[in-house]
Amino acid sequence: MPQLTIKDLSLGYENGAILSHLSFEVNAGDYLAIVGENGSGKSTLMKTLLGLLKPLAGEISFGDSLRKNEIGYLPQQTLVQRDFPASVTEVVLSGCLSNGAFHPFYNKADKARAAANMARMGITELKDRSYRELSGGQQQRVLLARALCATEKILLLDEPVSGLDPKVTMEMYDLIKQLNDEGVTIIMISHDIAAAVRYADHILHLGEKIFFGTVEDYKKSEFGEFFLAKEETV
Amino acid sequence: MILGASKLAIYLQYPFVQYALIVGVLIALCSSLLGVTLVLKRFSFIGDGLSHVAFGAMSVAAVVGLTNQMLIVLPVTIVCAVLLLRTGSKARLQGDASVAIISVTALAVGYLLMNVFPTSSNVSADVCGTLFGSSSILNLSMAEVWVSIVLSVVTVAVFVVFYNRIFAVTFDENFAKATGVKTDIYNLIIAVIIAVVIVLAMNLVGSLLISALVIFPALSAMRVFKSFLSVTVCSTVLSVSTALIGILASVLLSTPVGPTIVAGEAIVFIAFWIIGAVKGVKKA
Ligand SMILES: Nc1ncnc2c1ncn2[C@@H]1O[C@H](COP(=O)(O)OP(=O)(O)OP(=O)(O)O)[C@@H](O)[C@H]1O
Ligand SMILES: [Mg+2]
């Protein structure tokens, strides 16, 4: 049974649908890259999957023992303000709030999970630093660690490498791939089709025409031929 | 100095000074708790707005002739706080603009009512007292002291229990919501706490100066400290100690309580601003 089944989904805001009749499936352990032009509705789709926006029509169902709130999320731009006082540990720990019954405070297990995920993201030395004083790449790692505290099953990443330099971008992609190899399902929005094709195993292309399928099929399709041909000539 | 100390010792024997200190410290404690959240959510002026609402409600209560004004002031202020904080996140009207609109409207209506249906001979003194903090903190009744104690204890308890959630909702509301934190409930809790704090604080500093009490300690603490916990703790400590010193100073120097405290807050802010700047320079 797929982890996530999207059937005939229409999404958008009050002023009308941006995408309609979207259907696809995500299985446990998949790495799905969502590509498409600016404004094609990638972030909107992600917000709908997360339950931040109500679908206009269609349905999203969760299977494979995935509960609705067991999704980790890395937002496109964090709306966090420049002067927000928060230590790295505080930010990462806040990912633990989703788990189970109401506890007013973090317990030992929460703290252990936060520490483990910081180690996994290589940010243990930063744990007492102020979040706002970190570089863009370091901040992304902190937010990834927070997302991993919320779930080990599925991560939704909205342009995780935007604003990062080429070296850090590579590191970020490798890190995400490594998580995927460890069994975390990844749904990632990216503008970098070459990277999407290299790392992902499925592609969802949004735009005038919609493509959903494996990377192999994508490369053979008209979209793939167009974009990848362009890549090669560069 | 010695004269001052002995004078203080005498004053401290009076119940009215003791009451003022107890209530003042409690109000300072509560009002500083949410300062960080409000500054970061761009609601620095909600204190102003809500206190004007409370002022409007108070004049309605006075005109109607209610003896227990809290009965009308507290619910009205809570409702406005909920509405303001909710519209702030989504509506077309910007948070600060809607605060401004509600605030001036409530102020105007309140003043109008007080003028059209005067309940005492000296309306403008009443108004002035409500706005700048009358001396009412210096003549509290036992009942008022108890009300303040109970409300503050509840406020602090609620804040502590929901502290981690309040952090999450302030830091990144979307993430919190996506991972199953009931953000609507916590936003509601934040709004209710603020309303209660504002109504309490009106006694101490009056409606015009409430923003200072809510915002100053948080801003000062944010100059120097970097984590949410340390900023929260520091701003409570600052707020409580400034209130304590301010009340004592105003008793000794016979200055008005509210402005004395706010002047103290301003001095502390400048000091922390300098400390923050020096620290920043050293690091660089
Ligand atoms: N809050 C909103 N209310 C109404 N319309 C919106 C809102 N947010 C986005 N839109 C519109 O929805 C469309 C899709 O936006 P979305 O953010 O999903 O695009 P995107 O594919 O993520 O683009 P990008 O690559 O720039 O991030 C755009 O036309 C945008 O103008
Ligand atoms: Mg986007």
JSON list of C-alpha atoms in Angstrom, two decimals, chain A residues 59-223:
[
{"chain": "A", "resi": 59, "resn": "GLU", "atom": "CA", "xyz": [-8.46, 13.35, -1.88]},
{"chain": "A", "resi": 60, "resn": "ILE", "atom": "CA", "xyz": [-5.18, 12.73, -0.18]},
{"chain": "A", "resi": 61, "resn": "SER", "atom": "CA", "xyz": [-4.95, 9.46, 1.70]},
{"chain": "A", "resi": 62, "resn": "PHE", "atom": "CA", "xyz": [-2.24, 8.21, 3.97]},
{"chain": "A", "resi": 63, "resn": "GLY", "atom": "CA", "xyz": [-1.40, 4.56, 4.06]},
{"chain": "A", "resi": 64, "resn": "ASP", "atom": "CA", "xyz": [1.28, 2.25, 5.33]},
{"chain": "A", "resi": 65, "resn": "SER", "atom": "CA", "xyz": [0.65, 3.24, 8.95]},
{"chain": "A", "resi": 66, "resn": "LEU", "atom": "CA", "xyz": [1.49, 6.87, 8.20]},
{"chain": "A", "resi": 67, "resn": "ARG", "atom": "CA", "xyz": [-0.58, 9.21, 10.31]},
{"chain": "A", "resi": 68, "resn": "LYS", "atom": "CA", "xyz": [-1.60, 12.60, 9.00]},
{"chain": "A", "resi": 69, "resn": "ASN", "atom": "CA", "xyz": [0.82, 14.52, 11.16]},
{"chain": "A", "resi": 70, "resn": "GLU", "atom": "CA", "xyz": [3.79, 12.26, 10.71]},
{"chain": "A", "resi": 71, "resn": "ILE", "atom": "CA", "xyz": [5.26, 14.39, 7.99]},
{"chain": "A", "resi": 72, "resn": "GLY", "atom": "CA", "xyz": [8.46, 16.33, 8.42]},
{"chain": "A", "resi": 73, "resn": "TYR", "atom": "CA", "xyz": [8.66, 19.60, 6.56]},
{"chain": "A", "resi": 74, "resn": "LEU", "atom": "CA", "xyz": [11.31, 22.03, 5.42]},
{"chain": "A", "resi": 75, "resn": "PRO", "atom": "CA", "xyz": [9.64, 25.28, 4.35]},
{"chain": "A", "resi": 76, "resn": "GLN", "atom": "CA", "xyz": [10.71, 27.27, 1.28]},
{"chain": "A", "resi": 77, "resn": "GLN", "atom": "CA", "xyz": [11.55, 30.43, 3.10]},
{"chain": "A", "resi": 78, "resn": "THR", "atom": "CA", "xyz": [11.44, 30.33, 6.81]},
{"chain": "A", "resi": 79, "resn": "LEU", "atom": "CA", "xyz": [9.47, 33.28, 7.94]},
{"chain": "A", "resi": 80, "resn": "VAL", "atom": "CA", "xyz": [11.64, 33.35, 11.01]},
{"chain": "A", "resi": 81, "resn": "GLN", "atom": "CA", "xyz": [12.57, 36.88, 11.75]},
{"chain": "A", "resi": 82, "resn": "ARG", "atom": "CA", "xyz": [16.06, 38.20, 11.77]},
{"chain": "A", "resi": 83, "resn": "ASP", "atom": "CA", "xyz": [16.18, 38.86, 15.48]},
{"chain": "A", "resi": 84, "resn": "PHE", "atom": "CA", "xyz": [14.37, 35.78, 16.77]},
{"chain": "A", "resi": 85, "resn": "PRO", "atom": "CA", "xyz": [16.20, 34.57, 19.87]},
{"chain": "A", "resi": 86, "resn": "ALA", "atom": "CA", "xyz": [16.38, 30.79, 19.67]},
{"chain": "A", "resi": 87, "resn": "SER", "atom": "CA", "xyz": [19.22, 28.38, 20.20]},
{"chain": "A", "resi": 88, "resn": "VAL", "atom": "CA", "xyz": [19.80, 25.53, 17.77]},
{"chain": "A", "resi": 89, "resn": "THR", "atom": "CA", "xyz": [18.75, 23.03, 20.43]},
{"chain": "A", "resi": 90, "resn": "GLU", "atom": "CA", "xyz": [15.49, 24.85, 21.06]},
{"chain": "A", "resi": 91, "resn": "VAL", "atom": "CA", "xyz": [14.68, 24.82, 17.35]},
{"chain": "A", "resi": 92, "resn": "VAL", "atom": "CA", "xyz": [15.50, 21.14, 16.88]},
{"chain": "A", "resi": 93, "resn": "LEU", "atom": "CA", "xyz": [13.61, 20.11, 20.00]},
{"chain": "A", "resi": 94, "resn": "SER", "atom": "CA", "xyz": [10.50, 21.90, 18.79]},
{"chain": "A", "resi": 95, "resn": "GLY", "atom": "CA", "xyz": [10.21, 19.14, 16.18]},
{"chain": "A", "resi": 96, "resn": "CYS", "atom": "CA", "xyz": [9.48, 16.68, 18.97]},
{"chain": "A", "resi": 97, "resn": "LEU", "atom": "CA", "xyz": [6.18, 18.30, 19.92]},
{"chain": "A", "resi": 98, "resn": "SER", "atom": "CA", "xyz": [4.14, 16.30, 17.46]},
{"chain": "A", "resi": 99, "resn": "ASN", "atom": "CA", "xyz": [4.67, 12.98, 19.14]},
{"chain": "A", "resi": 100, "resn": "GLY", "atom": "CA", "xyz": [1.83, 11.33, 20.96]},
{"chain": "A", "resi": 101, "resn": "ALA", "atom": "CA", "xyz": [0.06, 12.55, 24.05]},
{"chain": "A", "resi": 102, "resn": "PHE", "atom": "CA", "xyz": [0.37, 15.97, 25.58]},
{"chain": "A", "resi": 103, "resn": "HIS", "atom": "CA", "xyz": [3.45, 16.44, 27.74]},
{"chain": "A", "resi": 104, "resn": "PRO", "atom": "CA", "xyz": [4.17, 19.98, 28.86]},
{"chain": "A", "resi": 105, "resn": "PHE", "atom": "CA", "xyz": [7.93, 19.44, 28.74]},
{"chain": "A", "resi": 106, "resn": "TYR", "atom": "CA", "xyz": [10.40, 17.49, 26.64]},
{"chain": "A", "resi": 107, "resn": "ASN", "atom": "CA", "xyz": [11.31, 14.13, 28.13]},
{"chain": "A", "resi": 108, "resn": "LYS", "atom": "CA", "xyz": [14.55, 12.18, 27.97]},
{"chain": "A", "resi": 109, "resn": "ALA", "atom": "CA", "xyz": [13.55, 10.40, 24.78]},
{"chain": "A", "resi": 110, "resn": "ASP", "atom": "CA", "xyz": [12.83, 13.72, 23.06]},
{"chain": "A", "resi": 111, "resn": "LYS", "atom": "CA", "xyz": [16.19, 15.12, 24.08]},
{"chain": "A", "resi": 112, "resn": "ALA", "atom": "CA", "xyz": [17.98, 11.97, 22.96]},
{"chain": "A", "resi": 113, "resn": "ARG", "atom": "CA", "xyz": [16.25, 12.10, 19.59]},
{"chain": "A", "resi": 114, "resn": "ALA", "atom": "CA", "xyz": [17.14, 15.76, 19.15]},
{"chain": "A", "resi": 115, "resn": "ALA", "atom": "CA", "xyz": [20.78, 15.05, 20.00]},
{"chain": "A", "resi": 116, "resn": "ALA", "atom": "CA", "xyz": [20.88, 12.08, 17.63]},
{"chain": "A", "resi": 117, "resn": "ASN", "atom": "CA", "xyz": [19.46, 14.09, 14.76]},
{"chain": "A", "resi": 118, "resn": "MET", "atom": "CA", "xyz": [21.85, 16.96, 15.38]},
{"chain": "A", "resi": 119, "resn": "ALA", "atom": "CA", "xyz": [24.71, 14.49, 15.22]},
{"chain": "A", "resi": 120, "resn": "ARG", "atom": "CA", "xyz": [23.28, 13.02, 12.02]},
{"chain": "A", "resi": 121, "resn": "MET", "atom": "CA", "xyz": [23.18, 16.48, 10.44]},
{"chain": "A", "resi": 122, "resn": "GLY", "atom": "CA", "xyz": [26.66, 17.31, 11.73]},
{"chain": "A", "resi": 123, "resn": "ILE", "atom": "CA", "xyz": [25.56, 20.27, 13.79]},
{"chain": "A", "resi": 124, "resn": "THR", "atom": "CA", "xyz": [26.32, 19.02, 17.29]},
{"chain": "A", "resi": 125, "resn": "GLU", "atom": "CA", "xyz": [28.98, 21.70, 17.79]},
{"chain": "A", "resi": 126, "resn": "LEU", "atom": "CA", "xyz": [26.41, 24.35, 16.94]},
{"chain": "A", "resi": 127, "resn": "LYS", "atom": "CA", "xyz": [23.87, 23.24, 19.52]},
{"chain": "A", "resi": 128, "resn": "ASP", "atom": "CA", "xyz": [24.17, 26.25, 21.81]},
{"chain": "A", "resi": 129, "resn": "ARG", "atom": "CA", "xyz": [24.60, 28.77, 19.03]},
{"chain": "A", "resi": 130, "resn": "SER", "atom": "CA", "xyz": [21.92, 31.23, 18.16]},
{"chain": "A", "resi": 131, "resn": "TYR", "atom": "CA", "xyz": [19.90, 30.09, 15.14]},
{"chain": "A", "resi": 132, "resn": "ARG", "atom": "CA", "xyz": [19.83, 33.55, 13.62]},
{"chain": "A", "resi": 133, "resn": "GLU", "atom": "CA", "xyz": [23.62, 33.80, 13.57]},
{"chain": "A", "resi": 134, "resn": "LEU", "atom": "CA", "xyz": [24.11, 30.68, 11.45]},
{"chain": "A", "resi": 135, "resn": "SER", "atom": "CA", "xyz": [24.84, 30.61, 7.73]},
{"chain": "A", "resi": 136, "resn": "GLY", "atom": "CA", "xyz": [22.10, 29.61, 5.31]},
{"chain": "A", "resi": 137, "resn": "GLY", "atom": "CA", "xyz": [23.47, 26.08, 4.93]},
{"chain": "A", "resi": 138, "resn": "GLN", "atom": "CA", "xyz": [23.76, 25.60, 8.68]},
{"chain": "A", "resi": 139, "resn": "GLN", "atom": "CA", "xyz": [20.22, 26.86, 9.16]},
{"chain": "A", "resi": 140, "resn": "GLN", "atom": "CA", "xyz": [18.95, 24.33, 6.62]},
{"chain": "A", "resi": 141, "resn": "ARG", "atom": "CA", "xyz": [20.66, 21.54, 8.52]},
{"chain": "A", "resi": 142, "resn": "VAL", "atom": "CA", "xyz": [19.06, 22.70, 11.74]},
{"chain": "A", "resi": 143, "resn": "LEU", "atom": "CA", "xyz": [15.64, 22.69, 10.11]},
{"chain": "A", "resi": 144, "resn": "LEU", "atom": "CA", "xyz": [16.29, 19.23, 8.66]},
{"chain": "A", "resi": 145, "resn": "ALA", "atom": "CA", "xyz": [17.19, 17.96, 12.12]},
{"chain": "A", "resi": 146, "resn": "ARG", "atom": "CA", "xyz": [13.96, 19.47, 13.42]},
{"chain": "A", "resi": 147, "resn": "ALA", "atom": "CA", "xyz": [11.96, 17.80, 10.64]},
{"chain": "A", "resi": 148, "resn": "LEU", "atom": "CA", "xyz": [13.61, 14.45, 11.47]},
{"chain": "A", "resi": 149, "resn": "CYS", "atom": "CA", "xyz": [12.53, 14.85, 15.07]},
{"chain": "A", "resi": 150, "resn": "ALA", "atom": "CA", "xyz": [8.95, 15.10, 13.86]},
{"chain": "A", "resi": 151, "resn": "THR", "atom": "CA", "xyz": [9.14, 11.94, 11.80]},
{"chain": "A", "resi": 152, "resn": "GLU", "atom": "CA", "xyz": [11.43, 9.29, 10.44]},
{"chain": "A", "resi": 153, "resn": "LYS", "atom": "CA", "xyz": [8.99, 8.28, 7.75]},
{"chain": "A", "resi": 154, "resn": "ILE", "atom": "CA", "xyz": [8.54, 11.03, 5.21]},
{"chain": "A", "resi": 155, "resn": "LEU", "atom": "CA", "xyz": [10.12, 14.45, 4.61]},
{"chain": "A", "resi": 156, "resn": "LEU", "atom": "CA", "xyz": [8.73, 17.20, 2.41]},
{"chain": "A", "resi": 157, "resn": "LEU", "atom": "CA", "xyz": [11.44, 19.64, 1.35]},
{"chain": "A", "resi": 158, "resn": "ASP", "atom": "CA", "xyz": [10.61, 22.87, -0.43]},
{"chain": "A", "resi": 159, "resn": "GLU", "atom": "CA", "xyz": [13.70, 23.99, -2.35]},
{"chain": "A", "resi": 160, "resn": "PRO", "atom": "CA", "xyz": [16.17, 22.87, 0.28]},
{"chain": "A", "resi": 161, "resn": "VAL", "atom": "CA", "xyz": [19.17, 24.26, -1.61]},
{"chain": "A", "resi": 162, "resn": "SER", "atom": "CA", "xyz": [17.93, 27.70, -2.62]},
{"chain": "A", "resi": 163, "resn": "GLY", "atom": "CA", "xyz": [20.47, 30.32, -1.71]},
{"chain": "A", "resi": 164, "resn": "LEU", "atom": "CA", "xyz": [23.26, 27.84, -0.97]},
{"chain": "A", "resi": 165, "resn": "ASP", "atom": "CA", "xyz": [26.63, 27.89, -2.71]},
{"chain": "A", "resi": 166, "resn": "PRO", "atom": "CA", "xyz": [27.55, 25.01, -5.07]},
{"chain": "A", "resi": 167, "resn": "LYS", "atom": "CA", "xyz": [29.64, 23.15, -2.51]},
{"chain": "A", "resi": 168, "resn": "VAL", "atom": "CA", "xyz": [27.03, 23.35, 0.25]},
{"chain": "A", "resi": 169, "resn": "THR", "atom": "CA", "xyz": [24.35, 22.50, -2.29]},
{"chain": "A", "resi": 170, "resn": "MET", "atom": "CA", "xyz": [26.16, 19.26, -3.10]},
{"chain": "A", "resi": 171, "resn": "GLU", "atom": "CA", "xyz": [26.54, 18.45, 0.58]},
{"chain": "A", "resi": 172, "resn": "MET", "atom": "CA", "xyz": [22.85, 19.10, 1.12]},
{"chain": "A", "resi": 173, "resn": "TYR", "atom": "CA", "xyz": [21.84, 16.81, -1.75]},
{"chain": "A", "resi": 174, "resn": "ASP", "atom": "CA", "xyz": [24.15, 14.10, -0.45]},
{"chain": "A", "resi": 175, "resn": "LEU", "atom": "CA", "xyz": [22.69, 14.45, 3.02]},
{"chain": "A", "resi": 176, "resn": "ILE", "atom": "CA", "xyz": [19.16, 14.11, 1.68]},
{"chain": "A", "resi": 177, "resn": "LYS", "atom": "CA", "xyz": [20.16, 11.12, -0.44]},
{"chain": "A", "resi": 178, "resn": "GLN", "atom": "CA", "xyz": [21.72, 9.53, 2.62]},
{"chain": "A", "resi": 179, "resn": "LEU", "atom": "CA", "xyz": [18.47, 9.97, 4.56]},
{"chain": "A", "resi": 180, "resn": "ASN", "atom": "CA", "xyz": [16.63, 8.39, 1.66]},
{"chain": "A", "resi": 181, "resn": "ASP", "atom": "CA", "xyz": [19.03, 5.45, 1.71]},
{"chain": "A", "resi": 182, "resn": "GLU", "atom": "CA", "xyz": [18.27, 5.07, 5.41]},
{"chain": "A", "resi": 183, "resn": "GLY", "atom": "CA", "xyz": [14.62, 4.58, 4.48]},
{"chain": "A", "resi": 184, "resn": "VAL", "atom": "CA", "xyz": [13.11, 8.05, 4.78]},
{"chain": "A", "resi": 185, "resn": "THR", "atom": "CA", "xyz": [10.67, 8.85, 1.98]},
{"chain": "A", "resi": 186, "resn": "ILE", "atom": "CA", "xyz": [11.65, 12.14, 0.35]},
{"chain": "A", "resi": 187, "resn": "ILE", "atom": "CA", "xyz": [9.45, 14.55, -1.56]},
{"chain": "A", "resi": 188, "resn": "MET", "atom": "CA", "xyz": [11.59, 17.42, -2.71]},
{"chain": "A", "resi": 189, "resn": "ILE", "atom": "CA", "xyz": [10.78, 20.53, -4.71]},
{"chain": "A", "resi": 190, "resn": "SER", "atom": "CA", "xyz": [13.68, 21.61, -6.87]},
{"chain": "A", "resi": 191, "resn": "HIS", "atom": "CA", "xyz": [14.47, 23.94, -9.72]},
{"chain": "A", "resi": 192, "resn": "ASP", "atom": "CA", "xyz": [17.54, 21.96, -10.56]},
{"chain": "A", "resi": 193, "resn": "ILE", "atom": "CA", "xyz": [16.29, 19.35, -12.99]},
{"chain": "A", "resi": 194, "resn": "ALA", "atom": "CA", "xyz": [19.73, 17.85, -13.47]},
{"chain": "A", "resi": 195, "resn": "ALA", "atom": "CA", "xyz": [20.02, 17.19, -9.74]},
{"chain": "A", "resi": 196, "resn": "ALA", "atom": "CA", "xyz": [16.45, 15.95, -9.58]},
{"chain": "A", "resi": 197, "resn": "VAL", "atom": "CA", "xyz": [17.17, 13.42, -12.28]},
{"chain": "A", "resi": 198, "resn": "ARG", "atom": "CA", "xyz": [20.43, 12.37, -10.64]},
{"chain": "A", "resi": 199, "resn": "TYR", "atom": "CA", "xyz": [19.12, 11.84, -7.11]},
{"chain": "A", "resi": 200, "resn": "ALA", "atom": "CA", "xyz": [15.40, 11.12, -7.32]},
{"chain": "A", "resi": 201, "resn": "ASP", "atom": "CA", "xyz": [13.68, 8.00, -8.54]},
{"chain": "A", "resi": 202, "resn": "HIS", "atom": "CA", "xyz": [10.38, 9.62, -9.44]},
{"chain": "A", "resi": 203, "resn": "ILE", "atom": "CA", "xyz": [9.56, 12.97, -10.99]},
{"chain": "A", "resi": 204, "resn": "LEU", "atom": "CA", "xyz": [6.42, 15.06, -10.82]},
{"chain": "A", "resi": 205, "resn": "HIS", "atom": "CA", "xyz": [6.57, 17.83, -13.37]},
{"chain": "A", "resi": 206, "resn": "LEU", "atom": "CA", "xyz": [3.99, 20.58, -12.91]},
{"chain": "A", "resi": 207, "resn": "GLY", "atom": "CA", "xyz": [3.02, 23.08, -15.58]},
{"chain": "A", "resi": 208, "resn": "GLU", "atom": "CA", "xyz": [0.75, 23.31, -18.56]},
{"chain": "A", "resi": 209, "resn": "LYS", "atom": "CA", "xyz": [1.20, 19.59, -18.92]},
{"chain": "A", "resi": 210, "resn": "ILE", "atom": "CA", "xyz": [1.74, 17.37, -15.96]},
{"chain": "A", "resi": 211, "resn": "PHE", "atom": "CA", "xyz": [4.14, 14.45, -15.89]},
{"chain": "A", "resi": 212, "resn": "PHE", "atom": "CA", "xyz": [4.39, 11.85, -13.18]},
{"chain": "A", "resi": 213, "resn": "GLY", "atom": "CA", "xyz": [6.55, 8.78, -13.44]},
{"chain": "A", "resi": 214, "resn": "THR", "atom": "CA", "xyz": [9.97, 7.30, -12.93]},
{"chain": "A", "resi": 215, "resn": "VAL", "atom": "CA", "xyz": [13.13, 9.13, -13.82]},
{"chain": "A", "resi": 216, "resn": "GLU", "atom": "CA", "xyz": [13.75, 6.75, -16.72]},
{"chain": "A", "resi": 217, "resn": "ASP", "atom": "CA", "xyz": [10.39, 7.54, -18.26]},
{"chain": "A", "resi": 218, "resn": "TYR", "atom": "CA", "xyz": [10.93, 11.21, -17.59]},
{"chain": "A", "resi": 219, "resn": "LYS", "atom": "CA", "xyz": [14.18, 11.29, -19.47]},
{"chain": "A", "resi": 220, "resn": "LYS", "atom": "CA", "xyz": [12.46, 9.73, -22.47]},
{"chain": "A", "resi": 221, "resn": "SER", "atom": "CA", "xyz": [9.48, 12.06, -22.31]},
{"chain": "A", "resi": 222, "resn": "GLU", "atom": "CA", "xyz": [9.19, 15.39, -24.13]},
{"chain": "A", "resi": 223, "resn": "PHE", "atom": "CA", "xyz": [9.90, 17.32, -20.90]}
]
